[in-house]
mmCIF file with all atom_site columns, C-alpha atoms in Angstrom:
data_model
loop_
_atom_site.group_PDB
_atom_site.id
_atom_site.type_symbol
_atom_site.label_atom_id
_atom_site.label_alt_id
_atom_site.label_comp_id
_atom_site.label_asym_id
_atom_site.label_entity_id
_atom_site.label_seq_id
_atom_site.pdbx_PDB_ins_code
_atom_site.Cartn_x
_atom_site.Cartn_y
_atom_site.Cartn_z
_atom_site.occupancy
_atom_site.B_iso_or_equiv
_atom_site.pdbx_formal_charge
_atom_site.auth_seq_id
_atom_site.auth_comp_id
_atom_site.auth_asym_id
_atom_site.auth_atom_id
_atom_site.pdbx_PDB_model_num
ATOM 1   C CA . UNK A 1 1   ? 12.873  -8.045  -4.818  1.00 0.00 ? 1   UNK A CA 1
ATOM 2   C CA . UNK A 1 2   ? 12.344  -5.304  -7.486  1.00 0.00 ? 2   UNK A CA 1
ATOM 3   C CA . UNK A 1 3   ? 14.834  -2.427  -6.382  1.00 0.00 ? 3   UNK A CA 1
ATOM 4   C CA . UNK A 1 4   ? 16.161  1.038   -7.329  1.00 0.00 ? 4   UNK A CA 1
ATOM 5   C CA . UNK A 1 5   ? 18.854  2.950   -5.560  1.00 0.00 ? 5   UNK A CA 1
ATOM 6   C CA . UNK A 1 6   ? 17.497  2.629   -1.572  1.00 0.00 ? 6   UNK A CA 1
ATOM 7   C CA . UNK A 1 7   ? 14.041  1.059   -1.782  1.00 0.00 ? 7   UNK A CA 1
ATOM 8   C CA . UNK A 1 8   ? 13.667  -2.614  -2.394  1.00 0.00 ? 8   UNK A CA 1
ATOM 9   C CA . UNK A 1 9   ? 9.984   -4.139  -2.678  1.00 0.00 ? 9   UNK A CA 1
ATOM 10  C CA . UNK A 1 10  ? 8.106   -7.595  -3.843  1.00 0.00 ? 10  UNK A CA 1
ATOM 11  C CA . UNK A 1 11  ? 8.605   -8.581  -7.749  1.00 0.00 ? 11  UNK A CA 1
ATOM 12  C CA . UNK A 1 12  ? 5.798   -8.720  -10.234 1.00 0.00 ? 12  UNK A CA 1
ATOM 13  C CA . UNK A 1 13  ? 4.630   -6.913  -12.861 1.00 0.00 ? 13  UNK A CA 1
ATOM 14  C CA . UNK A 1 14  ? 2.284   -4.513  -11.472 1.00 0.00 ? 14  UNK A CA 1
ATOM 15  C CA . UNK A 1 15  ? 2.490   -1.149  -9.497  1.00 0.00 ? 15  UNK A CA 1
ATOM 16  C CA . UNK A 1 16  ? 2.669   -1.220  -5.940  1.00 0.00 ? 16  UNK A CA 1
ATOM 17  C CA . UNK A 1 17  ? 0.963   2.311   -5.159  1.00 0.00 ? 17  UNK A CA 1
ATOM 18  C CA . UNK A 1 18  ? 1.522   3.481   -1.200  1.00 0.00 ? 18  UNK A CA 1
ATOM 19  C CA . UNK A 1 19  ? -0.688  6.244   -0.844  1.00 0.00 ? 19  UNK A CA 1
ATOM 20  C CA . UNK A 1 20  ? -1.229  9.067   2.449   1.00 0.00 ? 20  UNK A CA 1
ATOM 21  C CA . UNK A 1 21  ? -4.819  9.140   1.961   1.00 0.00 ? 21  UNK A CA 1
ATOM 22  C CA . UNK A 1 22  ? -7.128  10.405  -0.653  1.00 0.00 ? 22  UNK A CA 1
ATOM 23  C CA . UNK A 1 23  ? -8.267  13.741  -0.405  1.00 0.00 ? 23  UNK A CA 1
ATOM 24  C CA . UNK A 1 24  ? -10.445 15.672  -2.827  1.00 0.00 ? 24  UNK A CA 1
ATOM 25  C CA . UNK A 1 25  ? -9.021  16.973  -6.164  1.00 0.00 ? 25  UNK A CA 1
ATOM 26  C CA . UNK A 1 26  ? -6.137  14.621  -5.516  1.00 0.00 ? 26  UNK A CA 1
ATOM 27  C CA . UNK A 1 27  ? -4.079  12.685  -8.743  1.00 0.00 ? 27  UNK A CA 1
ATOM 28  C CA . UNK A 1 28  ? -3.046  9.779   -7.254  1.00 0.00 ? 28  UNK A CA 1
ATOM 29  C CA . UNK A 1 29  ? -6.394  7.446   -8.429  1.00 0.00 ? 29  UNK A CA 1
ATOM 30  C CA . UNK A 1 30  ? -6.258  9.085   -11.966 1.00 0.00 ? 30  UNK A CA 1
ATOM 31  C CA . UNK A 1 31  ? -2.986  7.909   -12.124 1.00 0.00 ? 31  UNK A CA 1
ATOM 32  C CA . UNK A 1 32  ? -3.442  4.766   -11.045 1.00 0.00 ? 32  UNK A CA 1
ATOM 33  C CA . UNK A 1 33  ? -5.775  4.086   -13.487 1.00 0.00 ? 33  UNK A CA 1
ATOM 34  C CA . UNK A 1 34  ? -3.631  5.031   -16.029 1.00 0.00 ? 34  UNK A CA 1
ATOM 35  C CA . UNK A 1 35  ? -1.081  2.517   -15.229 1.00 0.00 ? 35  UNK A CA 1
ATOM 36  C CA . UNK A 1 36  ? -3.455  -0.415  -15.082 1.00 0.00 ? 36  UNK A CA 1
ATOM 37  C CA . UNK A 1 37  ? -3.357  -3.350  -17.668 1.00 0.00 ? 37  UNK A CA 1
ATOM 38  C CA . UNK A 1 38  ? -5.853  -3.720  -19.935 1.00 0.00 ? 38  UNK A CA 1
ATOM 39  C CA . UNK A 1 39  ? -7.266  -7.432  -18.490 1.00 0.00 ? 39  UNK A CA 1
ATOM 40  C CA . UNK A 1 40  ? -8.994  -7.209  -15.346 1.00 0.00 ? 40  UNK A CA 1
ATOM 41  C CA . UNK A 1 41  ? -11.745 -4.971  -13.360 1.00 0.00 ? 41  UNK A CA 1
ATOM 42  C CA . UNK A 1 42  ? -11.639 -3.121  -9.979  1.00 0.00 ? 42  UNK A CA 1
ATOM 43  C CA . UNK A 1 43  ? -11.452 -4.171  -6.941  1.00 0.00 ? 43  UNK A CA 1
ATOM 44  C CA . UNK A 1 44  ? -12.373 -2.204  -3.817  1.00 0.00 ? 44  UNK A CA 1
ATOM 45  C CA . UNK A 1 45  ? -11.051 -3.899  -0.354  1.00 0.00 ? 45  UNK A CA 1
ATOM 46  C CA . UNK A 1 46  ? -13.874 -3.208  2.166   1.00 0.00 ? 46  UNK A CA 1
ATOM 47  C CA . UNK A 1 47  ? -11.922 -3.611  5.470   1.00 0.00 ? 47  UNK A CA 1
ATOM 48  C CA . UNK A 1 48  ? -15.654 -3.512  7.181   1.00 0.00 ? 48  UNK A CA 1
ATOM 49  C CA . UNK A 1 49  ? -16.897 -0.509  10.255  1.00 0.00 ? 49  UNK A CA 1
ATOM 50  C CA . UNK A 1 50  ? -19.200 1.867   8.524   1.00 0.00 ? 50  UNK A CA 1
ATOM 51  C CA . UNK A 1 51  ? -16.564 4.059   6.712   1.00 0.00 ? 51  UNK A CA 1
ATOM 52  C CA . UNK A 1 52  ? -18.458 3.694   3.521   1.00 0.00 ? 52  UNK A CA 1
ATOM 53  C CA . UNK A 1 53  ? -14.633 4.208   1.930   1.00 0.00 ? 53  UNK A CA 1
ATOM 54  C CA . UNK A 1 54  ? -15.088 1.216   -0.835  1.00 0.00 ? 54  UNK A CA 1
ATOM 55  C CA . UNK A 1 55  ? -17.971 2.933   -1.937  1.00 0.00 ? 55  UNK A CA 1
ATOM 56  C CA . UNK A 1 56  ? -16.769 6.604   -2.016  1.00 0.00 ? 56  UNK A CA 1
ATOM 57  C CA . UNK A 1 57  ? -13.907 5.086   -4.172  1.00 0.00 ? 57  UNK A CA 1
ATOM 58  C CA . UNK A 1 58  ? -15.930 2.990   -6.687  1.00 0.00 ? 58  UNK A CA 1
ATOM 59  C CA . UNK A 1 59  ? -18.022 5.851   -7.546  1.00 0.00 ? 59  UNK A CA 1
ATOM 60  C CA . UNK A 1 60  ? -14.996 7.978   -7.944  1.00 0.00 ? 60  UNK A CA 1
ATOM 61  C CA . UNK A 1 61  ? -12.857 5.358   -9.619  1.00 0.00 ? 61  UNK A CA 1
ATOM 62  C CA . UNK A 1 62  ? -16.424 5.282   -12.393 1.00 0.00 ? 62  UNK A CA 1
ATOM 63  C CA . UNK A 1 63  ? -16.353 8.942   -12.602 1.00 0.00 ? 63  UNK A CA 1
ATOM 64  C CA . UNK A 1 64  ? -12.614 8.421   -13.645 1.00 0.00 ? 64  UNK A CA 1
ATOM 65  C CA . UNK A 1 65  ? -13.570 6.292   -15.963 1.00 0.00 ? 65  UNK A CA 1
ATOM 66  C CA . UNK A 1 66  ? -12.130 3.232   -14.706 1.00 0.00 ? 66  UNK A CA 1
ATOM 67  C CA . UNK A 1 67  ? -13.634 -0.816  -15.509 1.00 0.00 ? 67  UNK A CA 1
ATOM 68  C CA . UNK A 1 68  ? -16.261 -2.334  -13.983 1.00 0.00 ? 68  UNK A CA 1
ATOM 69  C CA . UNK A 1 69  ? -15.864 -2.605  -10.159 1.00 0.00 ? 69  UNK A CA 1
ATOM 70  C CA . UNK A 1 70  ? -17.054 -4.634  -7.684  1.00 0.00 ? 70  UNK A CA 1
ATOM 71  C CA . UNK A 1 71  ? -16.612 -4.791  -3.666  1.00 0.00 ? 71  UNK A CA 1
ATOM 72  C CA . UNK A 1 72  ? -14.448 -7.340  -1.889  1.00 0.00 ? 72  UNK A CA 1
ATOM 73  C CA . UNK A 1 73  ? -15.474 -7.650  2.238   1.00 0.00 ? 73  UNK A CA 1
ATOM 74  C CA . UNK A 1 74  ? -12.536 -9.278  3.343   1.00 0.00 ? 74  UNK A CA 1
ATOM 75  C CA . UNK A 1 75  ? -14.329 -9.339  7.084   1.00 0.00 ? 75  UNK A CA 1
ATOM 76  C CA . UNK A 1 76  ? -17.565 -11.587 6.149   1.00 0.00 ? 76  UNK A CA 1
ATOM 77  C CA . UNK A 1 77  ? -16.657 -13.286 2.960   1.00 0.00 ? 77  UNK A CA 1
ATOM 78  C CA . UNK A 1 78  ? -14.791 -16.871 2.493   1.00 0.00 ? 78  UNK A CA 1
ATOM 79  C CA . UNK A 1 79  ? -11.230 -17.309 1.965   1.00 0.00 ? 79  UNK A CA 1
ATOM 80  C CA . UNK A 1 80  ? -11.522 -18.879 -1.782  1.00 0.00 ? 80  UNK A CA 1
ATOM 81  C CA . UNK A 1 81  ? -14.273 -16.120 -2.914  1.00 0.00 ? 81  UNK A CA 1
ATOM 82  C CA . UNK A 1 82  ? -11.563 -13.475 -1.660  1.00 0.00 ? 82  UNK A CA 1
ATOM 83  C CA . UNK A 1 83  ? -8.312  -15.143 -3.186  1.00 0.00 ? 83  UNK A CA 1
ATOM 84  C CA . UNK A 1 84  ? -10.745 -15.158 -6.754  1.00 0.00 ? 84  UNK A CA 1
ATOM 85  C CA . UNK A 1 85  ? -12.125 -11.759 -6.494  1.00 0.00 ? 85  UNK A CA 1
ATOM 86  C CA . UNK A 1 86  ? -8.596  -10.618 -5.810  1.00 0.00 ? 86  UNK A CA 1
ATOM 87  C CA . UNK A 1 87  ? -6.392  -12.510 -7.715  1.00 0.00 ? 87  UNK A CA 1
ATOM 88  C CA . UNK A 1 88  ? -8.631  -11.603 -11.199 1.00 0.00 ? 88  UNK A CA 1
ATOM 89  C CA . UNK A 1 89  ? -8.402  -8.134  -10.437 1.00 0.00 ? 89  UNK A CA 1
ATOM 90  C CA . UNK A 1 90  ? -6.225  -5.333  -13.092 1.00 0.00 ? 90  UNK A CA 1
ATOM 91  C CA . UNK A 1 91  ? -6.573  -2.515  -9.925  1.00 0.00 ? 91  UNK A CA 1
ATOM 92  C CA . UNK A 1 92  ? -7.089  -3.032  -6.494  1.00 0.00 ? 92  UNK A CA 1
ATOM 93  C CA . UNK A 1 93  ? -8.032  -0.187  -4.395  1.00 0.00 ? 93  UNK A CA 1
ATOM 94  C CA . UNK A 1 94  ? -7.967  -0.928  -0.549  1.00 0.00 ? 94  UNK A CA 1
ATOM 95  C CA . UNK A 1 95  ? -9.467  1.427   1.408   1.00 0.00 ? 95  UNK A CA 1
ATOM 96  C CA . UNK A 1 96  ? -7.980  3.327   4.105   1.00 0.00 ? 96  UNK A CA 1
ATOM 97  C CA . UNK A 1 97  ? -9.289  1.543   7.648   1.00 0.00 ? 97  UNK A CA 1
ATOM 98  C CA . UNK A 1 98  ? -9.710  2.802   10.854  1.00 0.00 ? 98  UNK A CA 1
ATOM 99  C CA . UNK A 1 99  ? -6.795  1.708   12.834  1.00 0.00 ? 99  UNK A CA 1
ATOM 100 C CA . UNK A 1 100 ? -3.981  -0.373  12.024  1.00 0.00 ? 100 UNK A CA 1
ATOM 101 C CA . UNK A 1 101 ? -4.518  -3.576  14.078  1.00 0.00 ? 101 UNK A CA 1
ATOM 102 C CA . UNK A 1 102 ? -7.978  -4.070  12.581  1.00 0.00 ? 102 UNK A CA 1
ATOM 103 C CA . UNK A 1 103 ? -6.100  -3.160  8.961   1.00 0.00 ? 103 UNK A CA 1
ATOM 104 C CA . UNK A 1 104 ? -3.217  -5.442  9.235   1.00 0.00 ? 104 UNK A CA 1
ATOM 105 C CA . UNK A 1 105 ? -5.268  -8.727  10.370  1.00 0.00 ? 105 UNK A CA 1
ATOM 106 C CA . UNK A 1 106 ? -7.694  -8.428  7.540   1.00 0.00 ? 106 UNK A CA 1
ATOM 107 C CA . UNK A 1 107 ? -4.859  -7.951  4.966   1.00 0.00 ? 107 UNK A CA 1
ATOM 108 C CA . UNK A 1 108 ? -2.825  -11.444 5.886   1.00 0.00 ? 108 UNK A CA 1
ATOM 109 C CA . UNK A 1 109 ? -3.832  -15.034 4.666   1.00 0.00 ? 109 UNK A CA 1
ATOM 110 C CA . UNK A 1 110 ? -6.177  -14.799 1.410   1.00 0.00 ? 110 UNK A CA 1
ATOM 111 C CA . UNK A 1 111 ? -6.064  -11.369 1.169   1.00 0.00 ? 111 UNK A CA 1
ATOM 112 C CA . UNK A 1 112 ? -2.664  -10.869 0.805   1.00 0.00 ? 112 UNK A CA 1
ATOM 113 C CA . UNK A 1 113 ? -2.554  -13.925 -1.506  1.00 0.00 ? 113 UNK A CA 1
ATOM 114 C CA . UNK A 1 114 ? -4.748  -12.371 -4.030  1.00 0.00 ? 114 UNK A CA 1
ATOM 115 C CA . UNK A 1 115 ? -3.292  -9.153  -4.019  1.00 0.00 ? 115 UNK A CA 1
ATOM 116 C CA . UNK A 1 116 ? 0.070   -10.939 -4.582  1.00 0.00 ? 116 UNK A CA 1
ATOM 117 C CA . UNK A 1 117 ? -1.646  -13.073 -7.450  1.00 0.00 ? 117 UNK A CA 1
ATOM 118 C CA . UNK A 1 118 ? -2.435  -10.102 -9.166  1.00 0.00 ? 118 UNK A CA 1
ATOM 119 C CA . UNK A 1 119 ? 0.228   -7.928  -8.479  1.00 0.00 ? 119 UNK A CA 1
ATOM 120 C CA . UNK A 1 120 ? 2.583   -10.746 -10.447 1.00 0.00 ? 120 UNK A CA 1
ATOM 121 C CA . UNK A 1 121 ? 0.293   -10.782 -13.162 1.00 0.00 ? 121 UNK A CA 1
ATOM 122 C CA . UNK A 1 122 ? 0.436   -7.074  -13.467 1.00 0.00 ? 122 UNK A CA 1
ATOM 123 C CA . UNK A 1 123 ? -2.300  -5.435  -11.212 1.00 0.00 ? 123 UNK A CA 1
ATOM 124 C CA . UNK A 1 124 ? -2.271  -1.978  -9.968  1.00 0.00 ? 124 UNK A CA 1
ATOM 125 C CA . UNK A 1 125 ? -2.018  -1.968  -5.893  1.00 0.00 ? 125 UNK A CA 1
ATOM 126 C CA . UNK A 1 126 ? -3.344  1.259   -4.814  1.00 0.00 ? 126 UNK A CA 1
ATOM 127 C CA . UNK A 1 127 ? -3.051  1.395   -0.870  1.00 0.00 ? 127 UNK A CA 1
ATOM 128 C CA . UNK A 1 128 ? -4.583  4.500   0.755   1.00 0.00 ? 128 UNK A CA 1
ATOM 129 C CA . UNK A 1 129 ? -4.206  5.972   3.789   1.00 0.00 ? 129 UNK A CA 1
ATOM 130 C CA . UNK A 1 130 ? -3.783  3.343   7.066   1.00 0.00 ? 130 UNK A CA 1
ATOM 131 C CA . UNK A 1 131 ? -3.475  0.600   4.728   1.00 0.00 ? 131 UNK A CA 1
ATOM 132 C CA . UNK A 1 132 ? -0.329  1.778   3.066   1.00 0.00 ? 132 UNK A CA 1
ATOM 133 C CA . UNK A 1 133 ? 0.744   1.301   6.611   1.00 0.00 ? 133 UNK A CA 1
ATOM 134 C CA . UNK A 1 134 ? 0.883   -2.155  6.447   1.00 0.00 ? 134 UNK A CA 1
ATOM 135 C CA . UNK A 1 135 ? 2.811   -2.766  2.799   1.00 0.00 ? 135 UNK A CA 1
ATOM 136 C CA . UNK A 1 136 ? 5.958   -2.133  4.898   1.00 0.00 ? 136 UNK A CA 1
ATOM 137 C CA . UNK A 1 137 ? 8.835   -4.672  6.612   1.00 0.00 ? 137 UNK A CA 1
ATOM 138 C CA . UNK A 1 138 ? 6.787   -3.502  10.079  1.00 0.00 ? 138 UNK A CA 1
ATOM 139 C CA . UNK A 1 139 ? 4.066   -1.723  11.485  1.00 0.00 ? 139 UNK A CA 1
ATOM 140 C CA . UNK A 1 140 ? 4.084   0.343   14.557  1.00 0.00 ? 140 UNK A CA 1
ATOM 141 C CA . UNK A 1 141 ? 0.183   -0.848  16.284  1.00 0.00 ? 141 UNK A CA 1
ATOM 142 C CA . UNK A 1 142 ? -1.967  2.095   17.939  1.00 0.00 ? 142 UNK A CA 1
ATOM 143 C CA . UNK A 1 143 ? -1.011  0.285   21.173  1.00 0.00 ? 143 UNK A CA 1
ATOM 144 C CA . UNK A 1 144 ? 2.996   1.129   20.475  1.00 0.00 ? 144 UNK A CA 1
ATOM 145 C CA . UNK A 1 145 ? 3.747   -2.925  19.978  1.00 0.00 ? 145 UNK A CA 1
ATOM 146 C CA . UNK A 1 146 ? 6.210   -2.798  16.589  1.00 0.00 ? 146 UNK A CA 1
ATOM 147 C CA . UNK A 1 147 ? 4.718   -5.731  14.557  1.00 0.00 ? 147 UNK A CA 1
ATOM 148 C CA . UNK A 1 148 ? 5.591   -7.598  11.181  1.00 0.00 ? 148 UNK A CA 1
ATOM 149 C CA . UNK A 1 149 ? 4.007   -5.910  8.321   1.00 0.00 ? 149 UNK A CA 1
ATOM 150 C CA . UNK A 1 150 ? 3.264   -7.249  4.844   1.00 0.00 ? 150 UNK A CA 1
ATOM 151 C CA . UNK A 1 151 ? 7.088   -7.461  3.877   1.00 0.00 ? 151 UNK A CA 1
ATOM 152 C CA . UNK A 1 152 ? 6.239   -6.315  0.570   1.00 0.00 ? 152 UNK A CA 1
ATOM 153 C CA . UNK A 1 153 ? 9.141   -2.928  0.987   1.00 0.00 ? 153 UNK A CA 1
ATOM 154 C CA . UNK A 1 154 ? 12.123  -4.983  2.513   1.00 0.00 ? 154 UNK A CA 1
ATOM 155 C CA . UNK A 1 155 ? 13.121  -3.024  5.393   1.00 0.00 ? 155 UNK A CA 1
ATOM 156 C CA . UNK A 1 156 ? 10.277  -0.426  4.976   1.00 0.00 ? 156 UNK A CA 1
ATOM 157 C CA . UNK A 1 157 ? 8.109   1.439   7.897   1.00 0.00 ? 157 UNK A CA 1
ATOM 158 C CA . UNK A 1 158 ? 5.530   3.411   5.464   1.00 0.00 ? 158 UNK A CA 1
ATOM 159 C CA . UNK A 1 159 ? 4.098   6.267   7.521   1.00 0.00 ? 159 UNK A CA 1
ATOM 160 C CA . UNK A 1 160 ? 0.976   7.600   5.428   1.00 0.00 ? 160 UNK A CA 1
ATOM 161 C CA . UNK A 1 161 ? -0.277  10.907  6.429   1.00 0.00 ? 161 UNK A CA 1
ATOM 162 C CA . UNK A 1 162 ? 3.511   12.235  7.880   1.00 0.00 ? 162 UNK A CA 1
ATOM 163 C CA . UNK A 1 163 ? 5.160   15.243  5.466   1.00 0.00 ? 163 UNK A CA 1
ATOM 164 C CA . UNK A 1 164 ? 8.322   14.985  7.938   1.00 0.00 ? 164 UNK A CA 1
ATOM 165 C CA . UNK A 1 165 ? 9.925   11.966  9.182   1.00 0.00 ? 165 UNK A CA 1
ATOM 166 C CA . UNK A 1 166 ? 11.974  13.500  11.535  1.00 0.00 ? 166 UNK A CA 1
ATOM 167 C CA . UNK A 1 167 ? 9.279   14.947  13.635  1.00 0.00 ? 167 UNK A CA 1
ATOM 168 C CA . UNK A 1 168 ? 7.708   11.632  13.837  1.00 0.00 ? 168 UNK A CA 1
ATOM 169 C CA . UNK A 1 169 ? 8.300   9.917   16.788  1.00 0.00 ? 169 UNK A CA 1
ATOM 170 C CA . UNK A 1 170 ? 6.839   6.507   15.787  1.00 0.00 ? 170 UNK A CA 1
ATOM 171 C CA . UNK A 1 171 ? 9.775   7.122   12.591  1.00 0.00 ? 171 UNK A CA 1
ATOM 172 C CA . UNK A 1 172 ? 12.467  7.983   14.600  1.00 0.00 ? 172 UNK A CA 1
ATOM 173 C CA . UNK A 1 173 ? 11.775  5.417   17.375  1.00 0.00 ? 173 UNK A CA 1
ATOM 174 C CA . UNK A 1 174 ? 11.650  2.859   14.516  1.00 0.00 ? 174 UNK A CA 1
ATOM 175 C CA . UNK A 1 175 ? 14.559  4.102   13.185  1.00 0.00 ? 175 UNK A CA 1
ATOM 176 C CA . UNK A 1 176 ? 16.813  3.832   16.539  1.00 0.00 ? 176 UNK A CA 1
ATOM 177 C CA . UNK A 1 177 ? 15.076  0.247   17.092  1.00 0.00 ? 177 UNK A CA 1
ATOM 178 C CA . UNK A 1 178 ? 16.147  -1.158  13.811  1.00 0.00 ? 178 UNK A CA 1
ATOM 179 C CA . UNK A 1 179 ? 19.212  0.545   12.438  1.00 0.00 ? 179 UNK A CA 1
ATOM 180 C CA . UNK A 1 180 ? 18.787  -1.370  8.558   1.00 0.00 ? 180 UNK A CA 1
ATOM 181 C CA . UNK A 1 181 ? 15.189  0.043   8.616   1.00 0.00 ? 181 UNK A CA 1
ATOM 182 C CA . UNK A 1 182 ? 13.774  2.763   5.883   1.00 0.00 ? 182 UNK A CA 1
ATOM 183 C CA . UNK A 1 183 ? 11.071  4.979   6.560   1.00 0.00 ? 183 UNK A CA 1
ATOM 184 C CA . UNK A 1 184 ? 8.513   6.920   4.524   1.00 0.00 ? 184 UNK A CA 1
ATOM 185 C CA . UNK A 1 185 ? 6.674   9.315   5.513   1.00 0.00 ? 185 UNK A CA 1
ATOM 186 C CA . UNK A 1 186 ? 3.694   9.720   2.430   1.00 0.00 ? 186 UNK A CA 1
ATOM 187 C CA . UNK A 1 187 ? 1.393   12.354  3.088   1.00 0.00 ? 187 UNK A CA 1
ATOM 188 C CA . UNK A 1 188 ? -2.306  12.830  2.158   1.00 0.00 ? 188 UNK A CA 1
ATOM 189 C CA . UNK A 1 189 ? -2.649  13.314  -1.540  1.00 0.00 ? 189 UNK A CA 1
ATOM 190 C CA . UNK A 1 190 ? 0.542   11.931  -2.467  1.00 0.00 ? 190 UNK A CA 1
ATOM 191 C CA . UNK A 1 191 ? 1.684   8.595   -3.369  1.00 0.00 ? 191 UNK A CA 1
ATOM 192 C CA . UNK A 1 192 ? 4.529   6.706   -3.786  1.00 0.00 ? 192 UNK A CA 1
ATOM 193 C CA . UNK A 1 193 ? 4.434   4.404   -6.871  1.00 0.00 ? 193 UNK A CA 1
ATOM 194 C CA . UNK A 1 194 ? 7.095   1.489   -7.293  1.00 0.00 ? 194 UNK A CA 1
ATOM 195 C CA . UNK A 1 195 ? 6.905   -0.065  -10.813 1.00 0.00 ? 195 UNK A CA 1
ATOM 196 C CA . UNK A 1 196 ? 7.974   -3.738  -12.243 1.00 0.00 ? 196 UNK A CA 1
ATOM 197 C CA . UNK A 1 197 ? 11.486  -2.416  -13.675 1.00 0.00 ? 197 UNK A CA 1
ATOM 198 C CA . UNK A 1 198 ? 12.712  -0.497  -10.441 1.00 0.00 ? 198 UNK A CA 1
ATOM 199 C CA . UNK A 1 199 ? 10.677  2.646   -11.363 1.00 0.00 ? 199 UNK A CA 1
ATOM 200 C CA . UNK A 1 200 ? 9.991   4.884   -8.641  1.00 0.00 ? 200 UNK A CA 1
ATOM 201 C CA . UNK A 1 201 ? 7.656   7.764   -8.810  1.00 0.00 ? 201 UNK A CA 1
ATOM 202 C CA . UNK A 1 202 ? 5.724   10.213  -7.127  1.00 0.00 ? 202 UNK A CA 1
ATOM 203 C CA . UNK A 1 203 ? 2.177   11.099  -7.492  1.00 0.00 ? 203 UNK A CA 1
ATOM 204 C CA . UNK A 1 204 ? -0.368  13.812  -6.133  1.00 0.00 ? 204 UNK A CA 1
ATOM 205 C CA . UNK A 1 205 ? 0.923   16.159  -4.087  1.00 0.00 ? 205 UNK A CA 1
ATOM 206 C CA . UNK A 1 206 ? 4.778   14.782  -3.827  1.00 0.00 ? 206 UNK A CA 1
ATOM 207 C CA . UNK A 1 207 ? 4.961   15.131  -0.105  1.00 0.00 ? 207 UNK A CA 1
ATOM 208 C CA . UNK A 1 208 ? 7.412   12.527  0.187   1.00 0.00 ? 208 UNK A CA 1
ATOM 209 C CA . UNK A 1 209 ? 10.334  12.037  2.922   1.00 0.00 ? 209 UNK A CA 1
ATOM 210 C CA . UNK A 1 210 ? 12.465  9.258   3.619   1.00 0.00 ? 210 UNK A CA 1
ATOM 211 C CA . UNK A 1 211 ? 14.738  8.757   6.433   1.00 0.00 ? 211 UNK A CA 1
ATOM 212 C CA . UNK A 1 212 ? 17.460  6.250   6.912   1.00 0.00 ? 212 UNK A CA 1
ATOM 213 C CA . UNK A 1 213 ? 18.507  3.967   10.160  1.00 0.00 ? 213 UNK A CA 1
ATOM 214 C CA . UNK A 1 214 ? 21.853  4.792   10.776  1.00 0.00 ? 214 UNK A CA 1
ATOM 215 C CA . UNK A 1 215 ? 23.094  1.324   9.809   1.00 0.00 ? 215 UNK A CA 1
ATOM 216 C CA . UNK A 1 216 ? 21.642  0.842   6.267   1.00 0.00 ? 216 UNK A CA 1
ATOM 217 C CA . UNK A 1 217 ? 23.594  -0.381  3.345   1.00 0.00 ? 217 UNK A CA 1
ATOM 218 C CA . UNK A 1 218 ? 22.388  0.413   -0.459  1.00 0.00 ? 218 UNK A CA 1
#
């Protein structure tokens, strides 16, 4: 684990990028791009519905100058064409979803192990909106039922679109269920961006909290 100060979160030599959601006029993609290797193109994460998110992105991400994209449906293709299209990728943009259980099953098995491919051989992981929800130790599901997330943030619960952990309850419920836990509330706009040598910085609109269970240790 890559770490700096309280956060700890997955080696590699890319950026992990947690964001609360784009919104217009926002910094966080430009950003992004900025920090992206030179090998590699875009990919977009299509987490299926009719969102049209992937899309909005791409054409932003061109207007932004960014590499040749190209859309990943994690819902209706293969496991080996979405490892590939992942794993090759310099940025990955995954869109934001429409609810967390539907986000958090596509994201295990070969799409987390392209993402993880790529983010060791340097790819930018941008993660907006729901799906930064799911980068973190757990997730809290629409139905209330505290889950496993990704495990990329060790002892994380990433709350995108909350400017105030404490006056979340699904934080501080977290928080008195798991006393080692860490949570983050990101909101829409901003980012949080971890980088390969324990760099921590934030993007956008720097709404940013973080709240600690009462047992953590640095």
């Amino acid at each position: 684990m890559a770490r700096n100060n309280v956060l700890r979160w997955l080696d590699g030599r890319g950026w992990l990028v947690l964001s609360g959601g784009h919104t217009l006029g926002s910094e966080v993609r430009a950003q992004a791009l900025g920090r992206a290797a030179a090998d590699g193109g875009v990919a977009y994460i299509n987490l299926g519905g009719n969102t049209g998110s992937g899309e909005q992105a791409l054409a932003d991400m061109d207007d932004l100058g960014a590499p040749p994209g190209y859309l990943v449906d994690v819902m209706t293709e293969d496991d080996q064409t979405i490892e590939g299209k992942l794993a090759d990728a310099g940025i990955i943009v995954i869109e934001a979803g429409s609810n967390l259980i539907d986000v958090r099953s596509a994201m295990l098995g070969a799409t987390v192990q392209g993402m993880q491919t790529a983010f060791q051989n340097g790819a930018v992981i941008l993660a907006e909106g729901l799906s930064a929800g799911v980068f973190g130790e757990w997730v809290v599901l629409e139905t209330g039922i505290l889950t496993n997330g990704l495990k990329w943030l060790e002892n994380g619960l990433v709350l995108p679109g909350v400017t105030a952990v404490s006056e979340s309850v699904v934080g501080k419920s977290v928080l008195n269920s798991q006393p080692l836990a860490i949570a983050l509330g990101i909101g829409a706009g901003s980012a949080l961006a971890l980088g390969p040598d324990g760099e921590i910085e934030t993007w956008g609109n720097k709404q940013i909290t973080v709240a600690l269970g009462r047992d953590y240790i640095a």
